[in-house]
PDB file of N, CA and C and ligand atoms in Angstrom:
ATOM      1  N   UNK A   6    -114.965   2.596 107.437  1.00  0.00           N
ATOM      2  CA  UNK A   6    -114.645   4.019 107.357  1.00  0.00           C
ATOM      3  C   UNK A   6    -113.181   4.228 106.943  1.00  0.00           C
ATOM      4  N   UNK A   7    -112.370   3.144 107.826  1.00  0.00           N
ATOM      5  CA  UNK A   7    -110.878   3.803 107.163  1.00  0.00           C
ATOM      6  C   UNK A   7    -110.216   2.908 105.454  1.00  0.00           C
ATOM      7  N   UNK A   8    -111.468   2.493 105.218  1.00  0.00           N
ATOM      8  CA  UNK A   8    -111.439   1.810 103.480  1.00  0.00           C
ATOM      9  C   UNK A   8    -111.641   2.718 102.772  1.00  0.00           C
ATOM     10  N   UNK A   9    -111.789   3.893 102.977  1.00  0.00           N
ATOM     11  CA  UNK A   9    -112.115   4.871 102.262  1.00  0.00           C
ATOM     12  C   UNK A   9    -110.625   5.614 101.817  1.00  0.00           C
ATOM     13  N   UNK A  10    -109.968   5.603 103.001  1.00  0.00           N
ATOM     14  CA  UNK A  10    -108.710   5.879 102.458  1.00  0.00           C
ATOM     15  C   UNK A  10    -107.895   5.179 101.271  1.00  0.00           C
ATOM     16  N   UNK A  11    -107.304   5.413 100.661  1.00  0.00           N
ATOM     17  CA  UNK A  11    -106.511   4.605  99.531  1.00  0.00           C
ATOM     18  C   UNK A  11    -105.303   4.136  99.550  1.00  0.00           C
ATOM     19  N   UNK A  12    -104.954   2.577  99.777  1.00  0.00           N
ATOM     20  CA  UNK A  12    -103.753   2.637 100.160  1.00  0.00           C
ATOM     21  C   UNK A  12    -102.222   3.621  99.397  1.00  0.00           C
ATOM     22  N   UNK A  13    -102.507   3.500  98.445  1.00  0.00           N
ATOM     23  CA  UNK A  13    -101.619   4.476  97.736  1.00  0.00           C
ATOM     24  C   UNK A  13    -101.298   5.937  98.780  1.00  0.00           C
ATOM     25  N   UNK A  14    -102.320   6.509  98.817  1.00  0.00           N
ATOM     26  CA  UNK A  14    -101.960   7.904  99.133  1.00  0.00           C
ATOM     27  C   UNK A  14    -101.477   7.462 100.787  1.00  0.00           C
ATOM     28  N   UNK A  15    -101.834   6.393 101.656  1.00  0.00           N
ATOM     29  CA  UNK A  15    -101.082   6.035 102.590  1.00  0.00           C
ATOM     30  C   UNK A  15     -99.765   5.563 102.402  1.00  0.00           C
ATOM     31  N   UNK A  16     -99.595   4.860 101.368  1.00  0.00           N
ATOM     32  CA  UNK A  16     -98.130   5.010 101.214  1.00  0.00           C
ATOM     33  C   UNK A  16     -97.083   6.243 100.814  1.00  0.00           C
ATOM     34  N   UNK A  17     -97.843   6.664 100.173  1.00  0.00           N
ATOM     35  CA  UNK A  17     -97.129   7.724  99.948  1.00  0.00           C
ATOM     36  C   UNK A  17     -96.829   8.610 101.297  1.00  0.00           C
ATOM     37  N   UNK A  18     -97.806   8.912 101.762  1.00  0.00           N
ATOM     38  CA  UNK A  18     -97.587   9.897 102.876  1.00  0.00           C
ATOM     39  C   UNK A  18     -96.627   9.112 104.125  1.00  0.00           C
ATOM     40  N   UNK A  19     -96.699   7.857 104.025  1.00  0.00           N
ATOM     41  CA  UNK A  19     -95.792   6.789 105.050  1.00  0.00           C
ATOM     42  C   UNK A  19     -94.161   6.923 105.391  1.00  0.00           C
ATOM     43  N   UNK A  20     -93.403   7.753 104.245  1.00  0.00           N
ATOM     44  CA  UNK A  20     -92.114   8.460 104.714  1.00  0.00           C
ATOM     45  C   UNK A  20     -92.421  10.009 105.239  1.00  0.00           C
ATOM     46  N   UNK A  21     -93.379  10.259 105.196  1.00  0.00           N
ATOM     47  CA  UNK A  21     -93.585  11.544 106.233  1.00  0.00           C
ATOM     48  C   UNK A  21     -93.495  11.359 107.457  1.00  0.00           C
ATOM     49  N   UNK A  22     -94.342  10.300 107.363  1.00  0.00           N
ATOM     50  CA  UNK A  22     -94.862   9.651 108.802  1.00  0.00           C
ATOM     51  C   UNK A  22     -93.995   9.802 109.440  1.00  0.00           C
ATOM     52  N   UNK A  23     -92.782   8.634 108.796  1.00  0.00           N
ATOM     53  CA  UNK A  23     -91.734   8.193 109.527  1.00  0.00           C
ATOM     54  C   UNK A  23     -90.680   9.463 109.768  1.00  0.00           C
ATOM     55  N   UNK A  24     -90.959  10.359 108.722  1.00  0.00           N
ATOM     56  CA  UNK A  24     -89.730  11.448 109.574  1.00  0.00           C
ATOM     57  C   UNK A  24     -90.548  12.585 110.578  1.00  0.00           C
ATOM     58  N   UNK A  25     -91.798  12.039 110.577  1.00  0.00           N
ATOM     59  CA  UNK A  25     -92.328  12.874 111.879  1.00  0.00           C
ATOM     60  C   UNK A  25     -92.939  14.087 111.339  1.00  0.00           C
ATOM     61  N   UNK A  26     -93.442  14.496 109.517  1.00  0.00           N
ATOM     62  CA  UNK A  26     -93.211  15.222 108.611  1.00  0.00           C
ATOM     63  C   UNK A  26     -94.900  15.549 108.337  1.00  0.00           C
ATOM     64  N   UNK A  27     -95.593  14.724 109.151  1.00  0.00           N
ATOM     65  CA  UNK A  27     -97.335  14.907 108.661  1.00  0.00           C
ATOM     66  C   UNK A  27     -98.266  15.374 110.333  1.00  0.00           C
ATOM     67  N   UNK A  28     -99.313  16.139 110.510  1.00  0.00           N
ATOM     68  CA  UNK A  28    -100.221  17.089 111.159  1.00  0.00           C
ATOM     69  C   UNK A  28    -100.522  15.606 112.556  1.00  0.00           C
ATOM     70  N   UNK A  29    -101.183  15.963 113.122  1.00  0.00           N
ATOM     71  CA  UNK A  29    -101.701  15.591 113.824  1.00  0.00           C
ATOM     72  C   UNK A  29    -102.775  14.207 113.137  1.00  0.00           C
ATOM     73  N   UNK A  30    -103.311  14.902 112.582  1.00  0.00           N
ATOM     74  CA  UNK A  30    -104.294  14.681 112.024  1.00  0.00           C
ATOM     75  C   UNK A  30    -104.106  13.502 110.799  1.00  0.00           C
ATOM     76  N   UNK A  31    -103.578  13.673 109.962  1.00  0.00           N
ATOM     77  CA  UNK A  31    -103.059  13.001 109.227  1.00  0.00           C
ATOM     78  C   UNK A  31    -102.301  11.747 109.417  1.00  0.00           C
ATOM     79  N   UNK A  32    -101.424  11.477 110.794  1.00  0.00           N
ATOM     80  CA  UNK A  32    -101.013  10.552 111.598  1.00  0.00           C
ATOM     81  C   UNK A  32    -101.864   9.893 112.159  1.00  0.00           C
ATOM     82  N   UNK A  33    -103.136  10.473 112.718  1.00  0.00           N
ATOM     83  CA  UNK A  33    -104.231   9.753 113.191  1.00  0.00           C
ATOM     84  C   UNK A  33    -104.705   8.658 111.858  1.00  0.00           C
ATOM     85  N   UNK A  34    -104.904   9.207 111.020  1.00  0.00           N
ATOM     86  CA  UNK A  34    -105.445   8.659 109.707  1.00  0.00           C
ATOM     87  C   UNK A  34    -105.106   7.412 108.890  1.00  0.00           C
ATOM     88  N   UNK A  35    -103.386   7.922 109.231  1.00  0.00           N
ATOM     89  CA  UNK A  35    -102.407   6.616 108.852  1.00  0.00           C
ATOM     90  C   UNK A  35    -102.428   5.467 110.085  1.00  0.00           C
ATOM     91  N   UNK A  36    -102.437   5.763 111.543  1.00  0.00           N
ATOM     92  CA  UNK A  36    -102.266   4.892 112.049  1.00  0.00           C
ATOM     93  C   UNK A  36    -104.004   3.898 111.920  1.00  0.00           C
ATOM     94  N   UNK A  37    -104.561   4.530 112.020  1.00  0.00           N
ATOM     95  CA  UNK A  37    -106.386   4.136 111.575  1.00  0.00           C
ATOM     96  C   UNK A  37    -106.036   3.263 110.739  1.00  0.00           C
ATOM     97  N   UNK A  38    -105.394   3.779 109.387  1.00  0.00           N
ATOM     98  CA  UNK A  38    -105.187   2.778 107.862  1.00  0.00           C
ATOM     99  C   UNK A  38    -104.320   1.304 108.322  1.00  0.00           C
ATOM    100  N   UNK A  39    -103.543   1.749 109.066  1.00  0.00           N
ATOM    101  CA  UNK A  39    -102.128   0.789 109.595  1.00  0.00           C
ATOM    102  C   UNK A  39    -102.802  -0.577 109.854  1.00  0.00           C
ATOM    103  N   UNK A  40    -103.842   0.081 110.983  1.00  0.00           N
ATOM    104  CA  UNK A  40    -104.657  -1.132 111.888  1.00  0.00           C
ATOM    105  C   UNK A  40    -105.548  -1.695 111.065  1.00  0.00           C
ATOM    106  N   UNK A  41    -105.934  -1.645 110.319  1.00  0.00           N
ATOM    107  CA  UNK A  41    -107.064  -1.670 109.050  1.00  0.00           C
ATOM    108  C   UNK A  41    -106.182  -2.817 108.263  1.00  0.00           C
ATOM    109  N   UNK A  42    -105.302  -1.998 107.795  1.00  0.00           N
ATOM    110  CA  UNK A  42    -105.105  -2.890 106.652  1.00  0.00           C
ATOM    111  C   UNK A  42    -103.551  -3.699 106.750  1.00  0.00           C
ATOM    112  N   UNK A  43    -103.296  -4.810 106.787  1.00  0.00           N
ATOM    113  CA  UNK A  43    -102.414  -5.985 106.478  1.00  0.00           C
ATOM    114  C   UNK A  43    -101.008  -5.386 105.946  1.00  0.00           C
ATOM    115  N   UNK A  44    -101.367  -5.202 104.366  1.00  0.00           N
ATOM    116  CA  UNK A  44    -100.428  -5.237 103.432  1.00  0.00           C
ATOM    117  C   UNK A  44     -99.118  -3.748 103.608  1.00  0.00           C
ATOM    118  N   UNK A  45    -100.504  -2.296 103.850  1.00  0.00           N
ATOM    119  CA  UNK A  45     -99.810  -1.164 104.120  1.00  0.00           C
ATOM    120  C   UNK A  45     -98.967  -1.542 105.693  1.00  0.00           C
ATOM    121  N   UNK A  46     -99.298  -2.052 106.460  1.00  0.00           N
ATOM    122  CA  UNK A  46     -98.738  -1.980 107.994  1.00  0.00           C
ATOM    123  C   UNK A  46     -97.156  -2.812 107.385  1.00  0.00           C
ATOM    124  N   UNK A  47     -97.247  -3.956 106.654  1.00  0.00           N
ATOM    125  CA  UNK A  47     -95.989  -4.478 106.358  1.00  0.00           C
ATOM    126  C   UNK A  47     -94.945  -3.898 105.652  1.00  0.00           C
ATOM    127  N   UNK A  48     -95.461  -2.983 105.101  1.00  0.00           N
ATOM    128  CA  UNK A  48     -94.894  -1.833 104.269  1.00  0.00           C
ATOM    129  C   UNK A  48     -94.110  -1.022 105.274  1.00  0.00           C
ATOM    130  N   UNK A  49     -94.913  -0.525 105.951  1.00  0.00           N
ATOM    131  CA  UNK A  49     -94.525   0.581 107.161  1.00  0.00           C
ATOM    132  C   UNK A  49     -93.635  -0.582 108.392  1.00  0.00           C
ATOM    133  N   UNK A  50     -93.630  -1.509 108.371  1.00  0.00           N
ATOM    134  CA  UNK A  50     -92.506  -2.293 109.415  1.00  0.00           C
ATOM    135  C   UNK A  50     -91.393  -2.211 108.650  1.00  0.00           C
ATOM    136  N   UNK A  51     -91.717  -2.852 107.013  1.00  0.00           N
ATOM    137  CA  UNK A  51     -90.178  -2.614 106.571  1.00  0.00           C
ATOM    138  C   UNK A  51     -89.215  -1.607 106.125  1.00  0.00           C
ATOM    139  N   UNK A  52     -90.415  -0.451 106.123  1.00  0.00           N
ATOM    140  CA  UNK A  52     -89.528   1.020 106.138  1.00  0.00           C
ATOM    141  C   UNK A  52     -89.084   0.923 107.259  1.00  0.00           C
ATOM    142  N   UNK A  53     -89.468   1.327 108.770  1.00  0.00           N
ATOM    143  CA  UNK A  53     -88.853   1.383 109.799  1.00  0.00           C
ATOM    144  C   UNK A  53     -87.706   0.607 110.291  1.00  0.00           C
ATOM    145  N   UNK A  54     -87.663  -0.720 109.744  1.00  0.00           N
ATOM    146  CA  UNK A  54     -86.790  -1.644 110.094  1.00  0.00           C
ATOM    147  C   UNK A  54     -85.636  -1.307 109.503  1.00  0.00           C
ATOM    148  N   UNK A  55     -85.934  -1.167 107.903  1.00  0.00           N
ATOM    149  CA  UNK A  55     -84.587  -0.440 107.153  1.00  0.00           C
ATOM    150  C   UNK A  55     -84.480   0.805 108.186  1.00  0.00           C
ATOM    151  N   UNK A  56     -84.955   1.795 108.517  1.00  0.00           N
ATOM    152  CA  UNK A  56     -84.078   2.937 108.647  1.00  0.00           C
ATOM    153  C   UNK A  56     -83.582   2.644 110.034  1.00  0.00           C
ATOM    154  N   UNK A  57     -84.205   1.634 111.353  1.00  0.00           N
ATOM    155  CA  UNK A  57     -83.355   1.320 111.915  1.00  0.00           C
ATOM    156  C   UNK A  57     -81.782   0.762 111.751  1.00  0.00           C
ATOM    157  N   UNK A  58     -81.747   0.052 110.770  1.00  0.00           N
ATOM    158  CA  UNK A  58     -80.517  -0.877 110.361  1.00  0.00           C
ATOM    159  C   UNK A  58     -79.778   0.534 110.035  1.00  0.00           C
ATOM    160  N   UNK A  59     -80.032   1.633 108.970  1.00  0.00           N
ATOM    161  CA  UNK A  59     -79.637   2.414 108.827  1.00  0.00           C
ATOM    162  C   UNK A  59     -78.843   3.483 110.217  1.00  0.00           C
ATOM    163  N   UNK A  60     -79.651   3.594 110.914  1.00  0.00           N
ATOM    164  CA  UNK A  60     -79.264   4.128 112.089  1.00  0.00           C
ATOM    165  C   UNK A  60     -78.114   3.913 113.265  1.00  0.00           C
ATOM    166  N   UNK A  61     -78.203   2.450 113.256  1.00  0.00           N
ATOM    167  CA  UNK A  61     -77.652   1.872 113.976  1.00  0.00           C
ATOM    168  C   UNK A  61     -76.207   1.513 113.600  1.00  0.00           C
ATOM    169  N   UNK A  62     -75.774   1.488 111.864  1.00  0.00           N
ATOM    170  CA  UNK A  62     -74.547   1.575 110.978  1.00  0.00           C
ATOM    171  C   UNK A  62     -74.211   3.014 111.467  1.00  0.00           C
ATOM    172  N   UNK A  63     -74.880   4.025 111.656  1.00  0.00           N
ATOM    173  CA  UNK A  63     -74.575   5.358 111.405  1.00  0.00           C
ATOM    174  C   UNK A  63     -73.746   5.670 112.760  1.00  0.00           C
ATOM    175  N   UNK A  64     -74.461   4.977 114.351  1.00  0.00           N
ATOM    176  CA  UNK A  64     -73.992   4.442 115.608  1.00  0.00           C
ATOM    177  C   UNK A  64     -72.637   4.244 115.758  1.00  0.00           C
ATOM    178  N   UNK A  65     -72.814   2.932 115.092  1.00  0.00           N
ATOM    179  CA  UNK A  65     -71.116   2.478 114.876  1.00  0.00           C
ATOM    180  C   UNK A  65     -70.007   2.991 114.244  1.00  0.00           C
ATOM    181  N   UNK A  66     -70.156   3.835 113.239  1.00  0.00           N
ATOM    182  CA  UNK A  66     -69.249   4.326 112.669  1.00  0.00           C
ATOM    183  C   UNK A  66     -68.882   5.486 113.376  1.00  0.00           C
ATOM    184  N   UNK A  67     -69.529   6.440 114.433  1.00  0.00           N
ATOM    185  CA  UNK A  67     -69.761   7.412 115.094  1.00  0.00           C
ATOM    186  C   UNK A  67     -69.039   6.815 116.026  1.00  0.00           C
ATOM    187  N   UNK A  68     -68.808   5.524 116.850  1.00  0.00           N
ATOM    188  CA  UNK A  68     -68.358   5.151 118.416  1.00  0.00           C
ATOM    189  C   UNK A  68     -66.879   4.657 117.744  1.00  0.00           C
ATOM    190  N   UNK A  69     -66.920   4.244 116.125  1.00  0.00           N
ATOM    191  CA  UNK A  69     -65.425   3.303 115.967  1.00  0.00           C
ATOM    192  C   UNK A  69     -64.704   5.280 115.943  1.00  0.00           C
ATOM    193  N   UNK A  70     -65.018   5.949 114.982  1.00  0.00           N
ATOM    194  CA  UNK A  70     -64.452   7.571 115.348  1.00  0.00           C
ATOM    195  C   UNK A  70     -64.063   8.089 116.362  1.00  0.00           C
ATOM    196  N   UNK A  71     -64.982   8.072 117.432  1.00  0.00           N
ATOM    197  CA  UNK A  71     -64.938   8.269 119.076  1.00  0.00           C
ATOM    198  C   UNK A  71     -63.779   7.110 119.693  1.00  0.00           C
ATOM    199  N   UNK A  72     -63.711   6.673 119.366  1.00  0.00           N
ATOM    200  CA  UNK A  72     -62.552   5.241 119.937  1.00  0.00           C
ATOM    201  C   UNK A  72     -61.218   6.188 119.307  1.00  0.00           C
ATOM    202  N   UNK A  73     -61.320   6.238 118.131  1.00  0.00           N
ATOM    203  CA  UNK A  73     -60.142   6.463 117.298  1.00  0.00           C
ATOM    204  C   UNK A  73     -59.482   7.684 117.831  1.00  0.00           C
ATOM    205  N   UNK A  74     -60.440   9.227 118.419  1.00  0.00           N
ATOM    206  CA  UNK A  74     -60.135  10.022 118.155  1.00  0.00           C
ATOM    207  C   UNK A  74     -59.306  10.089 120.307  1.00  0.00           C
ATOM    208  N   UNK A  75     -60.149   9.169 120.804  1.00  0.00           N
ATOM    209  CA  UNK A  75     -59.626   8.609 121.994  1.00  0.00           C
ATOM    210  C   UNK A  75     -58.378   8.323 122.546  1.00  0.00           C
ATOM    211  N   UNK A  76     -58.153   7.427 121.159  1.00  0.00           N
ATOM    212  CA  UNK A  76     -56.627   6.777 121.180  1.00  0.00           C
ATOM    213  C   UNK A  76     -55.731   7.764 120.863  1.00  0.00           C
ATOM    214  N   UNK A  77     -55.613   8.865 119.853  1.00  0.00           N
ATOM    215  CA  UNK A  77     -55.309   9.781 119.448  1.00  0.00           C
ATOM    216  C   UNK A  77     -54.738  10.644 120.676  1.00  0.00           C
ATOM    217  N   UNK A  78     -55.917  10.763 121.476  1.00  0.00           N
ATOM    218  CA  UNK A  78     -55.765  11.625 122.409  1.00  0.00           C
ATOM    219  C   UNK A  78     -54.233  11.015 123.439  1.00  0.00           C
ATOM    220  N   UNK A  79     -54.835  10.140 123.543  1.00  0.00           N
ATOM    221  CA  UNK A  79     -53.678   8.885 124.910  1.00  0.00           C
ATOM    222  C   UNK A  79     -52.457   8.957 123.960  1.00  0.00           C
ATOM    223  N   UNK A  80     -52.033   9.046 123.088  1.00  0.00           N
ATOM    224  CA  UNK A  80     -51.122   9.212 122.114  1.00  0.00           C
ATOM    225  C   UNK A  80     -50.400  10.384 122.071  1.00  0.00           C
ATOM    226  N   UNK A  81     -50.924  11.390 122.112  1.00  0.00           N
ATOM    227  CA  UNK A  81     -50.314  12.712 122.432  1.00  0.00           C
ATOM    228  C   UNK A  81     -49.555  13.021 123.575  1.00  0.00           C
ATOM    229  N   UNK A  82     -50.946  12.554 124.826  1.00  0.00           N
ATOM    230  CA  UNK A  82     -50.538  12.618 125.935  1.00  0.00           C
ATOM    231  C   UNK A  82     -49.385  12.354 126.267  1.00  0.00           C
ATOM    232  N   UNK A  83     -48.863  10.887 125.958  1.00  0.00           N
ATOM    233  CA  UNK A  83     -47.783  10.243 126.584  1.00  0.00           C
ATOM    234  C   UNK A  83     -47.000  10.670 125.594  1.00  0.00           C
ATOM    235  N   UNK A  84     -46.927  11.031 124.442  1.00  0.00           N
ATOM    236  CA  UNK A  84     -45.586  12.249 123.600  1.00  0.00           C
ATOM    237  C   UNK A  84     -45.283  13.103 124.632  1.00  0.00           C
ATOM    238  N   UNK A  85     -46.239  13.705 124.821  1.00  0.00           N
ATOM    239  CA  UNK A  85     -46.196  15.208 125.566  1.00  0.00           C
ATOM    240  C   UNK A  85     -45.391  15.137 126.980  1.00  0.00           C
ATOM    241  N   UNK A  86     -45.736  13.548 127.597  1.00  0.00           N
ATOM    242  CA  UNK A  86     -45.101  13.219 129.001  1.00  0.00           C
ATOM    243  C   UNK A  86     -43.444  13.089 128.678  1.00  0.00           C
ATOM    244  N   UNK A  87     -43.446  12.270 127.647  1.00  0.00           N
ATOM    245  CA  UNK A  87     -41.849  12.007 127.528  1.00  0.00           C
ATOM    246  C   UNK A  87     -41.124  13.196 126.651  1.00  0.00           C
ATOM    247  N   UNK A  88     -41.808  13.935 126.310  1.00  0.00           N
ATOM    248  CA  UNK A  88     -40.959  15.431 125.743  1.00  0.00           C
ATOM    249  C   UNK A  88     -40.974  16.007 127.146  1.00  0.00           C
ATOM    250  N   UNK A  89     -41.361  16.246 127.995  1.00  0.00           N
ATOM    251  CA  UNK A  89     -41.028  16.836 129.030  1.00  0.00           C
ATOM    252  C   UNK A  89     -40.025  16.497 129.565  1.00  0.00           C
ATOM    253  N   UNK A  90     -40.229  14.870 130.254  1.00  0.00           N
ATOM    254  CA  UNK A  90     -39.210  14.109 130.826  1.00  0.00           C
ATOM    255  C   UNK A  90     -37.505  14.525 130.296  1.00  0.00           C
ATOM    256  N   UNK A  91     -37.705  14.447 128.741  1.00  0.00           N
ATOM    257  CA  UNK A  91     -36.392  14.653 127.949  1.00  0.00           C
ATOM    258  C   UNK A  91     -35.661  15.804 128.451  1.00  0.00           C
ATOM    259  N   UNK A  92     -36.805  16.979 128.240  1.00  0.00           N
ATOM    260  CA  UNK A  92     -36.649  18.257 128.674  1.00  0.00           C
ATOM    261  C   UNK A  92     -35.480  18.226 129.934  1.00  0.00           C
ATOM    262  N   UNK A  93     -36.289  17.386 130.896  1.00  0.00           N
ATOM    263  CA  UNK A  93     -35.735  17.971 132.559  1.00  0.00           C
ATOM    264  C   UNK A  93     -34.592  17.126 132.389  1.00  0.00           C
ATOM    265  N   UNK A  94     -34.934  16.054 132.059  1.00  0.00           N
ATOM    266  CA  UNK A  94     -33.462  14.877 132.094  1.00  0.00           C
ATOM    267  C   UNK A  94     -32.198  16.189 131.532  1.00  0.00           C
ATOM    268  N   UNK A  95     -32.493  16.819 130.156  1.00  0.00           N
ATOM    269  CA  UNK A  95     -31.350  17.510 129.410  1.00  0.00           C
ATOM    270  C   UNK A  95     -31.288  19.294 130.282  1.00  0.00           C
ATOM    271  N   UNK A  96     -32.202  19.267 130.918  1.00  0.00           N
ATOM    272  CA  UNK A  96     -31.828  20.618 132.235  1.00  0.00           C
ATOM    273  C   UNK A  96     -31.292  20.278 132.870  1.00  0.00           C
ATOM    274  N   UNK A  97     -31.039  18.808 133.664  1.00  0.00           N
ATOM    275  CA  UNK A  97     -30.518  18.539 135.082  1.00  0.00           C
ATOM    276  C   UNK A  97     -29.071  18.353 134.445  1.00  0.00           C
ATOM    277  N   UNK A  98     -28.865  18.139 133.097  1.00  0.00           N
ATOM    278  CA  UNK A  98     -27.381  17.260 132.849  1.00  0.00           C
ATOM    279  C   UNK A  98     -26.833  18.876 132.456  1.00  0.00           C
ATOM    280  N   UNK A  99     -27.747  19.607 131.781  1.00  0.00           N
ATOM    281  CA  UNK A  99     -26.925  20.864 131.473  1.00  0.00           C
ATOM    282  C   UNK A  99     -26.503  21.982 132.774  1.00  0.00           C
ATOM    283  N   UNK A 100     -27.054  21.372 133.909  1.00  0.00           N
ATOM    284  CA  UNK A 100     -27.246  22.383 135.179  1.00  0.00           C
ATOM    285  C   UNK A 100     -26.061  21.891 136.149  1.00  0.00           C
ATOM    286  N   UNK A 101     -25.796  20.580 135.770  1.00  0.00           N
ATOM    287  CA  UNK A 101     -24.569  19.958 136.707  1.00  0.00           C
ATOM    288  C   UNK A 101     -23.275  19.956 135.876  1.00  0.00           C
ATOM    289  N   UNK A 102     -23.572  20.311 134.467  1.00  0.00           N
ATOM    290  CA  UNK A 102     -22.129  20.745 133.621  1.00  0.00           C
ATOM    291  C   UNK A 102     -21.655  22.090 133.986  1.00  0.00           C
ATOM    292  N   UNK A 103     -22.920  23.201 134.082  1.00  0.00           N
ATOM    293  CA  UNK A 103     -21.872  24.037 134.847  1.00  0.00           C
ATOM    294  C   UNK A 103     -21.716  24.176 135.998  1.00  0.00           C
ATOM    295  N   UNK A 104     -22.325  23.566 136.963  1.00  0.00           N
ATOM    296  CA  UNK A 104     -21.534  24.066 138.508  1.00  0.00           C
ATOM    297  C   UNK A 104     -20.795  23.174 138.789  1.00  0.00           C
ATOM    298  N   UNK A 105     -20.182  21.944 137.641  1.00  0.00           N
ATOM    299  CA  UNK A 105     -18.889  21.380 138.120  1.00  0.00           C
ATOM    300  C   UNK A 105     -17.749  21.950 138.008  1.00  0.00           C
TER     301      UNK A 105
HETATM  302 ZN1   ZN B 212    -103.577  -0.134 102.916  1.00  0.00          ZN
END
């Protein structure tokens, strides 16, 4: 029964699949074809596998950003601590010049 389908039009419809893009129904159909047939299922591992690899580059470049924008932050911070510091250090020296 699921030889009736054609692998072609299962491939084709197989990046739907994968973006979640086809009915109920139609997913039933492909996974039917999947189990059926050999050649289409290897097809459909190595799409998924690529767009994992894909995903997972997309991960990293997202956490090395998040690191970066991190450090950035701790960077400011401790500007911001020692502009203060400067601050009071140059209040306390200007505050004891005049009441000497
Ligand atoms: Zn097939």
């Amino acid at each position: 029964m699921n030889k009736q389908y054609d692998c072609n039009i299962i491939l084709d419809l197989l990046p739907l699949s994968i973006e979640n893009m086809v009915t109920e129904e139609t997913q039933k159909v492909i996974d039917q074809h999947l189990l059926a047939c050999e050649s289409c299922r290897q097809i459909y591992e190595d799409m998924t596998r690529e767009l994992d690899i894909t995903s997972t580059k997309k991960k990293r470049k997202k956490k090395k950003r998040h690191k970066y924008k991190r450090k950035s932050l701790i960077k400011k911070c401790i500007l911001g601590y020692l502009l203060l510091l400067v601050l009071m250090v140059a209040f306390c020296i200007i505050d004891v010049c005049f009441f000497l």
